[in-house]
Amino acid sequence: SQTIHQWPATLVQPVGSPLSLECTVEGTSNPNLYWYRQAAGRGLQLLFYSVGIGQISSEVPQNLSASRPQDRQFILSSKKLLLSDSGFYLCAWSVWGAYEQYFGPGTRLTVT
Amino acid sequence: DAKTTQPTSMDCAEGRAANLPCNHSTISGNEYVYWYRQIHSQGPQYIIHGLKNNETNEMASLIITEDRKSSTLILPHATLRDTAVYYCIVVLQGAQKLVFGQGTRLTINP
């Protein structure tokens, strides 16, 4: 069966520090991968999605970036965090061509 | 993708059927209706989807009107664990992504 992992579960980082969140998927090949952010009390915002290794589509201009170095690995990064980067970060995967997305447990990031 | 409109919040008694409406009056013929829910502090969970016909699975039923301009998600016997935000999403066939709106906050009361 397929599983999706995200770590860390929680993170507290000072403003201006770098960020790296990792997401891995097991039990499937060539998945579509997604990064979402949910600010406190707000809806889900799609940040990036990827349909293959090295292929990244950005949805919102910001100081975040994403990379997909391996088929089932998706990384969210920032060189310098802002206070507004605080939120709940969710990774998701789907089979190519399908719209059922399966979400990871999320990382709760607090920038202080 | 077509825009959807959902009530901000709803309440339902435990054991009763919860009926969550969604309006998608600008939906086109090749757009699907998808439903997800998000329980507090968790990632969203896929529930069900449909194109034209009504659909049922182990979690819920989806009723789509004949003109496809609205739909209703039905949780037949709501439990306290069904308390969540429910998202109705219209997806264009071939699109690579979902766009989540604000959803309906459903509270199941004992």
PDB file of C-alpha atoms in Angstrom:
ATOM      1  CA  SER A   1       0.000   0.000   0.000  1.00  0.00           C
ATOM      2  CA  GLN A   2       1.019   3.586  -0.508  1.00  0.00           C
ATOM      3  CA  THR A   3       2.207   5.775   2.335  1.00  0.00           C
ATOM      4  CA  ILE A   4       3.369   9.369   2.519  1.00  0.00           C
ATOM      5  CA  HIS A   5       5.812  10.688   5.073  1.00  0.00           C
ATOM      6  CA  GLN A   6       6.559  14.239   6.134  1.00  0.00           C
ATOM      7  CA  TRP A   7       9.030  15.513   8.654  1.00  0.00           C
ATOM      8  CA  PRO A   8       9.434  17.141  10.986  1.00  0.00           C
ATOM      9  CA  ALA A   9       5.961  17.229  12.526  1.00  0.00           C
ATOM     10  CA  THR A  10       6.570  20.583  14.196  1.00  0.00           C
ATOM     11  CA  LEU A  11       9.250  23.197  13.729  1.00  0.00           C
ATOM     12  CA  VAL A  12      10.030  26.545  15.333  1.00  0.00           C
ATOM     13  CA  GLN A  13      12.468  28.693  13.387  1.00  0.00           C
ATOM     14  CA  PRO A  14      13.668  32.293  13.781  1.00  0.00           C
ATOM     15  CA  VAL A  15      13.067  34.888  11.087  1.00  0.00           C
ATOM     16  CA  GLY A  16      15.832  34.838   8.513  1.00  0.00           C
ATOM     17  CA  SER A  17      16.790  31.203   9.059  1.00  0.00           C
ATOM     18  CA  PRO A  18      16.697  28.598   6.271  1.00  0.00           C
ATOM     19  CA  LEU A  19      14.046  25.929   5.883  1.00  0.00           C
ATOM     20  CA  SER A  20      13.968  22.426   4.488  1.00  0.00           C
ATOM     21  CA  LEU A  21      10.893  20.222   4.687  1.00  0.00           C
ATOM     22  CA  GLU A  22      10.956  16.772   3.202  1.00  0.00           C
ATOM     23  CA  CYS A  23       8.188  14.579   1.845  1.00  0.00           C
ATOM     24  CA  THR A  24       8.549  11.010   0.593  1.00  0.00           C
ATOM     25  CA  VAL A  25       6.043   8.615  -0.887  1.00  0.00           C
ATOM     26  CA  GLU A  26       6.244   4.825  -0.802  1.00  0.00           C
ATOM     27  CA  GLY A  27       4.425   2.181  -2.785  1.00  0.00           C
ATOM     28  CA  THR A  28       3.859   4.052  -6.042  1.00  0.00           C
ATOM     29  CA  SER A  29       5.875   5.230  -9.019  1.00  0.00           C
ATOM     30  CA  ASN A  30       5.877   8.553 -10.868  1.00  0.00           C
ATOM     31  CA  PRO A  31       3.314  10.226  -8.628  1.00  0.00           C
ATOM     32  CA  ASN A  32       2.211  13.824  -8.954  1.00  0.00           C
ATOM     33  CA  LEU A  33       3.447  15.641  -5.853  1.00  0.00           C
ATOM     34  CA  TYR A  34       2.082  18.771  -4.209  1.00  0.00           C
ATOM     35  CA  TRP A  35       3.001  21.242  -1.461  1.00  0.00           C
ATOM     36  CA  TYR A  36       0.206  23.181   0.239  1.00  0.00           C
ATOM     37  CA  ARG A  37       0.232  25.731   3.040  1.00  0.00           C
ATOM     38  CA  GLN A  38      -2.567  26.516   5.448  1.00  0.00           C
ATOM     39  CA  ALA A  39      -2.233  29.658   7.530  1.00  0.00           C
ATOM     40  CA  ALA A  40      -4.061  29.713  10.871  1.00  0.00           C
ATOM     41  CA  GLY A  41      -7.826  29.803  10.277  1.00  0.00           C
ATOM     42  CA  ARG A  42      -7.414  29.947   6.520  1.00  0.00           C
ATOM     43  CA  GLY A  43      -7.940  27.616   3.576  1.00  0.00           C
ATOM     44  CA  LEU A  44      -5.423  25.462   1.760  1.00  0.00           C
ATOM     45  CA  GLN A  45      -3.126  27.279  -0.633  1.00  0.00           C
ATOM     46  CA  LEU A  46      -1.355  25.304  -3.335  1.00  0.00           C
ATOM     47  CA  LEU A  47       2.311  26.324  -3.406  1.00  0.00           C
ATOM     48  CA  PHE A  48       4.004  23.927  -5.834  1.00  0.00           C
ATOM     49  CA  TYR A  49       3.255  20.806  -7.775  1.00  0.00           C
ATOM     50  CA  SER A  50       5.414  18.395  -9.743  1.00  0.00           C
ATOM     51  CA  VAL A  51       4.547  15.866 -12.432  1.00  0.00           C
ATOM     52  CA  GLY A  52       8.051  14.380 -12.612  1.00  0.00           C
ATOM     53  CA  ILE A  53      11.682  14.563 -11.480  1.00  0.00           C
ATOM     54  CA  GLY A  54      12.995  18.087 -11.850  1.00  0.00           C
ATOM     55  CA  GLN A  55       9.623  19.430 -13.029  1.00  0.00           C
ATOM     56  CA  ILE A  56       8.244  22.038 -10.641  1.00  0.00           C
ATOM     57  CA  SER A  57       5.312  24.379 -11.159  1.00  0.00           C
ATOM     58  CA  SER A  58       4.985  27.342  -8.819  1.00  0.00           C
ATOM     59  CA  GLU A  59       1.563  28.674  -8.002  1.00  0.00           C
ATOM     60  CA  VAL A  60       2.325  31.644  -5.789  1.00  0.00           C
ATOM     61  CA  PRO A  61       5.308  34.009  -5.937  1.00  0.00           C
ATOM     62  CA  GLN A  62       7.080  33.869  -2.604  1.00  0.00           C
ATOM     63  CA  ASN A  63      10.411  33.221  -0.948  1.00  0.00           C
ATOM     64  CA  LEU A  64       9.874  29.457  -0.988  1.00  0.00           C
ATOM     65  CA  SER A  65      11.169  26.970  -3.526  1.00  0.00           C
ATOM     66  CA  ALA A  66      10.605  23.299  -4.213  1.00  0.00           C
ATOM     67  CA  SER A  67      12.712  20.534  -5.664  1.00  0.00           C
ATOM     68  CA  ARG A  68      12.135  16.944  -6.694  1.00  0.00           C
ATOM     69  CA  PRO A  69      15.525  15.229  -6.745  1.00  0.00           C
ATOM     70  CA  GLN A  70      14.054  11.719  -6.873  1.00  0.00           C
ATOM     71  CA  ASP A  71      10.804  10.252  -8.175  1.00  0.00           C
ATOM     72  CA  ARG A  72       9.192   9.969  -4.765  1.00  0.00           C
ATOM     73  CA  GLN A  73      10.887  12.792  -2.891  1.00  0.00           C
ATOM     74  CA  PHE A  74       9.665  16.374  -2.725  1.00  0.00           C
ATOM     75  CA  ILE A  75      11.479  19.083  -0.796  1.00  0.00           C
ATOM     76  CA  LEU A  76      10.257  22.539   0.229  1.00  0.00           C
ATOM     77  CA  SER A  77      12.948  25.089   0.996  1.00  0.00           C
ATOM     78  CA  SER A  78      13.578  28.672   1.899  1.00  0.00           C
ATOM     79  CA  LYS A  79      16.835  30.592   2.222  1.00  0.00           C
ATOM     80  CA  LYS A  80      15.379  33.137   4.682  1.00  0.00           C
ATOM     81  CA  LEU A  81      12.115  32.611   6.514  1.00  0.00           C
ATOM     82  CA  LEU A  82       9.602  35.411   7.047  1.00  0.00           C
ATOM     83  CA  LEU A  83       7.030  35.673   9.825  1.00  0.00           C
ATOM     84  CA  SER A  84       4.343  35.202   7.173  1.00  0.00           C
ATOM     85  CA  ASP A  85       5.762  31.761   6.356  1.00  0.00           C
ATOM     86  CA  SER A  86       4.243  30.360   9.549  1.00  0.00           C
ATOM     87  CA  GLY A  87       1.576  27.779   8.900  1.00  0.00           C
ATOM     88  CA  PHE A  88       0.679  24.153   8.409  1.00  0.00           C
ATOM     89  CA  TYR A  89       2.544  22.652   5.447  1.00  0.00           C
ATOM     90  CA  LEU A  90       1.058  19.656   3.749  1.00  0.00           C
ATOM     91  CA  CYS A  91       2.496  17.381   1.112  1.00  0.00           C
ATOM     92  CA  ALA A  92       0.205  15.311  -1.088  1.00  0.00           C
ATOM     93  CA  TRP A  93       0.487  12.830  -3.920  1.00  0.00           C
ATOM     94  CA  SER A  94      -1.791  11.561  -6.631  1.00  0.00           C
ATOM     95  CA  VAL A  95      -1.649   9.088  -9.471  1.00  0.00           C
ATOM     96  CA  TRP A  96      -1.010  10.914 -12.744  1.00  0.00           C
ATOM     97  CA  GLY A  97      -4.328  11.858 -14.343  1.00  0.00           C
ATOM     98  CA  ALA A  98      -6.398  11.271 -11.181  1.00  0.00           C
ATOM     99  CA  TYR A  99      -7.657  13.888  -8.752  1.00  0.00           C
ATOM    100  CA  GLU A 100      -7.816  11.851  -5.587  1.00  0.00           C
ATOM    101  CA  GLN A 101      -4.972  13.362  -3.627  1.00  0.00           C
ATOM    102  CA  TYR A 102      -3.553  11.700  -0.539  1.00  0.00           C
ATOM    103  CA  PHE A 103      -2.128  13.959   2.101  1.00  0.00           C
ATOM    104  CA  GLY A 104       0.686  13.525   4.572  1.00  0.00           C
ATOM    105  CA  PRO A 105       0.452  14.328   8.292  1.00  0.00           C
ATOM    106  CA  GLY A 106       1.780  17.859   7.799  1.00  0.00           C
ATOM    107  CA  THR A 107       4.448  20.043   9.375  1.00  0.00           C
ATOM    108  CA  ARG A 108       3.412  22.867  11.657  1.00  0.00           C
ATOM    109  CA  LEU A 109       5.929  25.675  11.189  1.00  0.00           C
ATOM    110  CA  THR A 110       6.155  28.643  13.529  1.00  0.00           C
ATOM    111  CA  VAL A 111       8.483  31.457  12.543  1.00  0.00           C
ATOM    112  CA  THR A 112       9.425  33.654  15.520  1.00  0.00           C
TER     113      THR A 112
ATOM    114  CA  ASP B   1     -12.079  25.708 -13.142  1.00  0.00           C
ATOM    115  CA  ALA B   2     -15.652  26.546 -12.162  1.00  0.00           C
ATOM    116  CA  LYS B   3     -16.185  28.378  -8.892  1.00  0.00           C
ATOM    117  CA  THR B   4     -18.056  26.674  -6.057  1.00  0.00           C
ATOM    118  CA  THR B   5     -20.195  28.192  -3.302  1.00  0.00           C
ATOM    119  CA  GLN B   6     -20.734  26.438   0.022  1.00  0.00           C
ATOM    120  CA  PRO B   7     -22.312  27.541   3.296  1.00  0.00           C
ATOM    121  CA  THR B   8     -19.715  28.654   5.811  1.00  0.00           C
ATOM    122  CA  SER B   9     -20.967  26.381   8.568  1.00  0.00           C
ATOM    123  CA  MET B  10     -23.597  23.772   9.374  1.00  0.00           C
ATOM    124  CA  ASP B  11     -24.713  21.777  12.375  1.00  0.00           C
ATOM    125  CA  CYS B  12     -26.148  18.270  12.479  1.00  0.00           C
ATOM    126  CA  ALA B  13     -27.249  15.958  15.270  1.00  0.00           C
ATOM    127  CA  GLU B  14     -25.338  12.752  15.802  1.00  0.00           C
ATOM    128  CA  GLY B  15     -27.024   9.801  14.078  1.00  0.00           C
ATOM    129  CA  ARG B  16     -28.897  11.981  11.619  1.00  0.00           C
ATOM    130  CA  ALA B  17     -28.062  12.441   7.939  1.00  0.00           C
ATOM    131  CA  ALA B  18     -25.826  15.415   7.182  1.00  0.00           C
ATOM    132  CA  ASN B  19     -26.586  17.051   3.837  1.00  0.00           C
ATOM    133  CA  LEU B  20     -23.917  19.451   2.606  1.00  0.00           C
ATOM    134  CA  PRO B  21     -24.852  21.567  -0.427  1.00  0.00           C
ATOM    135  CA  CYS B  22     -22.534  22.967  -3.066  1.00  0.00           C
ATOM    136  CA  ASN B  23     -23.373  25.337  -5.875  1.00  0.00           C
ATOM    137  CA  HIS B  24     -21.329  25.191  -9.087  1.00  0.00           C
ATOM    138  CA  SER B  25     -23.565  26.952 -11.582  1.00  0.00           C
ATOM    139  CA  THR B  26     -20.784  27.609 -14.114  1.00  0.00           C
ATOM    140  CA  ILE B  27     -19.605  23.994 -14.307  1.00  0.00           C
ATOM    141  CA  SER B  28     -18.772  22.746 -17.789  1.00  0.00           C
ATOM    142  CA  GLY B  29     -19.396  19.327 -19.283  1.00  0.00           C
ATOM    143  CA  ASN B  30     -15.884  17.999 -18.686  1.00  0.00           C
ATOM    144  CA  GLU B  31     -15.546  19.132 -15.084  1.00  0.00           C
ATOM    145  CA  TYR B  32     -15.848  16.718 -12.191  1.00  0.00           C
ATOM    146  CA  VAL B  33     -17.190  17.408  -8.701  1.00  0.00           C
ATOM    147  CA  TYR B  34     -14.852  16.266  -5.906  1.00  0.00           C
ATOM    148  CA  TRP B  35     -15.408  16.294  -2.150  1.00  0.00           C
ATOM    149  CA  TYR B  36     -12.723  16.288   0.510  1.00  0.00           C
ATOM    150  CA  ARG B  37     -12.838  16.848   4.242  1.00  0.00           C
ATOM    151  CA  GLN B  38     -10.276  18.084   6.730  1.00  0.00           C
ATOM    152  CA  ILE B  39     -10.455  17.092  10.340  1.00  0.00           C
ATOM    153  CA  HIS B  40      -8.746  19.543  12.675  1.00  0.00           C
ATOM    154  CA  SER B  41      -4.922  19.460  12.495  1.00  0.00           C
ATOM    155  CA  GLN B  42      -4.877  16.766   9.830  1.00  0.00           C
ATOM    156  CA  GLY B  43      -4.446  16.761   6.074  1.00  0.00           C
ATOM    157  CA  PRO B  44      -7.536  16.653   3.846  1.00  0.00           C
ATOM    158  CA  GLN B  45      -9.099  13.295   3.079  1.00  0.00           C
ATOM    159  CA  TYR B  46     -10.685  12.366  -0.242  1.00  0.00           C
ATOM    160  CA  ILE B  47     -14.360  11.402   0.116  1.00  0.00           C
ATOM    161  CA  ILE B  48     -16.035  10.948  -3.251  1.00  0.00           C
ATOM    162  CA  HIS B  49     -16.328  12.369  -6.750  1.00  0.00           C
ATOM    163  CA  GLY B  50     -18.739  12.357  -9.675  1.00  0.00           C
ATOM    164  CA  LEU B  51     -19.380  13.683 -13.155  1.00  0.00           C
ATOM    165  CA  LYS B  52     -23.079  13.274 -13.953  1.00  0.00           C
ATOM    166  CA  ASN B  53     -24.464  10.301 -12.074  1.00  0.00           C
ATOM    167  CA  ASN B  54     -25.062   9.984  -8.366  1.00  0.00           C
ATOM    168  CA  GLU B  55     -22.322   8.113  -6.568  1.00  0.00           C
ATOM    169  CA  THR B  56     -22.109   6.182  -3.315  1.00  0.00           C
ATOM    170  CA  ASN B  57     -19.206   4.670  -1.417  1.00  0.00           C
ATOM    171  CA  GLU B  58     -18.552   3.510   2.115  1.00  0.00           C
ATOM    172  CA  MET B  59     -18.151   7.079   3.351  1.00  0.00           C
ATOM    173  CA  ALA B  60     -20.895   9.072   1.655  1.00  0.00           C
ATOM    174  CA  SER B  61     -23.290   9.623  -1.217  1.00  0.00           C
ATOM    175  CA  LEU B  62     -23.021  12.339  -3.836  1.00  0.00           C
ATOM    176  CA  ILE B  63     -26.158  13.653  -5.488  1.00  0.00           C
ATOM    177  CA  ILE B  64     -25.624  15.807  -8.592  1.00  0.00           C
ATOM    178  CA  THR B  65     -28.596  17.672 -10.054  1.00  0.00           C
ATOM    179  CA  GLU B  66     -29.594  16.922 -13.609  1.00  0.00           C
ATOM    180  CA  ASP B  67     -28.349  20.310 -14.829  1.00  0.00           C
ATOM    181  CA  ARG B  68     -25.105  19.728 -12.840  1.00  0.00           C
ATOM    182  CA  LYS B  69     -25.285  23.206 -11.350  1.00  0.00           C
ATOM    183  CA  SER B  70     -25.335  21.948  -7.790  1.00  0.00           C
ATOM    184  CA  SER B  71     -24.607  18.873  -5.730  1.00  0.00           C
ATOM    185  CA  THR B  72     -25.158  17.530  -2.228  1.00  0.00           C
ATOM    186  CA  LEU B  73     -22.849  15.392  -0.165  1.00  0.00           C
ATOM    187  CA  ILE B  74     -24.757  13.114   2.182  1.00  0.00           C
ATOM    188  CA  LEU B  75     -23.294  11.504   5.282  1.00  0.00           C
ATOM    189  CA  PRO B  76     -26.092   9.050   6.080  1.00  0.00           C
ATOM    190  CA  HIS B  77     -25.516   8.549   9.805  1.00  0.00           C
ATOM    191  CA  ALA B  78     -23.264  11.306  11.084  1.00  0.00           C
ATOM    192  CA  THR B  79     -20.967  10.621  14.029  1.00  0.00           C
ATOM    193  CA  LEU B  80     -18.926  12.994  16.168  1.00  0.00           C
ATOM    194  CA  ARG B  81     -15.857  11.990  14.139  1.00  0.00           C
ATOM    195  CA  ASP B  82     -17.456  13.515  11.041  1.00  0.00           C
ATOM    196  CA  THR B  83     -16.918  16.998  12.485  1.00  0.00           C
ATOM    197  CA  ALA B  84     -14.635  18.624   9.912  1.00  0.00           C
ATOM    198  CA  VAL B  85     -14.371  21.197   7.134  1.00  0.00           C
ATOM    199  CA  TYR B  86     -15.860  19.817   3.927  1.00  0.00           C
ATOM    200  CA  TYR B  87     -14.575  21.060   0.577  1.00  0.00           C
ATOM    201  CA  CYS B  88     -16.460  20.862  -2.709  1.00  0.00           C
ATOM    202  CA  ILE B  89     -14.088  21.228  -5.671  1.00  0.00           C
ATOM    203  CA  VAL B  90     -14.746  21.341  -9.395  1.00  0.00           C
ATOM    204  CA  VAL B  91     -11.896  19.929 -11.469  1.00  0.00           C
ATOM    205  CA  LEU B  92     -11.381  20.220 -15.211  1.00  0.00           C
ATOM    206  CA  GLN B  93     -10.573  16.893 -16.837  1.00  0.00           C
ATOM    207  CA  GLY B  94      -6.852  16.873 -17.566  1.00  0.00           C
ATOM    208  CA  ALA B  95      -5.983  19.484 -14.959  1.00  0.00           C
ATOM    209  CA  GLN B  96      -3.002  18.725 -12.770  1.00  0.00           C
ATOM    210  CA  LYS B  97      -4.165  20.377  -9.577  1.00  0.00           C
ATOM    211  CA  LEU B  98      -7.027  21.025  -7.175  1.00  0.00           C
ATOM    212  CA  VAL B  99      -8.040  24.453  -5.897  1.00  0.00           C
ATOM    213  CA  PHE B 100      -9.481  24.349  -2.384  1.00  0.00           C
ATOM    214  CA  GLY B 101     -11.996  27.027  -1.342  1.00  0.00           C
ATOM    215  CA  GLN B 102     -13.071  27.853   2.188  1.00  0.00           C
ATOM    216  CA  GLY B 103     -15.378  24.851   2.568  1.00  0.00           C
ATOM    217  CA  THR B 104     -18.196  24.196   5.031  1.00  0.00           C
ATOM    218  CA  ARG B 105     -17.411  23.697   8.697  1.00  0.00           C
ATOM    219  CA  LEU B 106     -19.700  20.839   9.755  1.00  0.00           C
ATOM    220  CA  THR B 107     -20.235  20.309  13.469  1.00  0.00           C
ATOM    221  CA  ILE B 108     -21.875  17.101  14.641  1.00  0.00           C
ATOM    222  CA  ASN B 109     -23.583  17.611  17.984  1.00  0.00           C
ATOM    223  CA  PRO B 110     -24.230  14.834  20.512  1.00  0.00           C
TER     224      PRO B 110
END
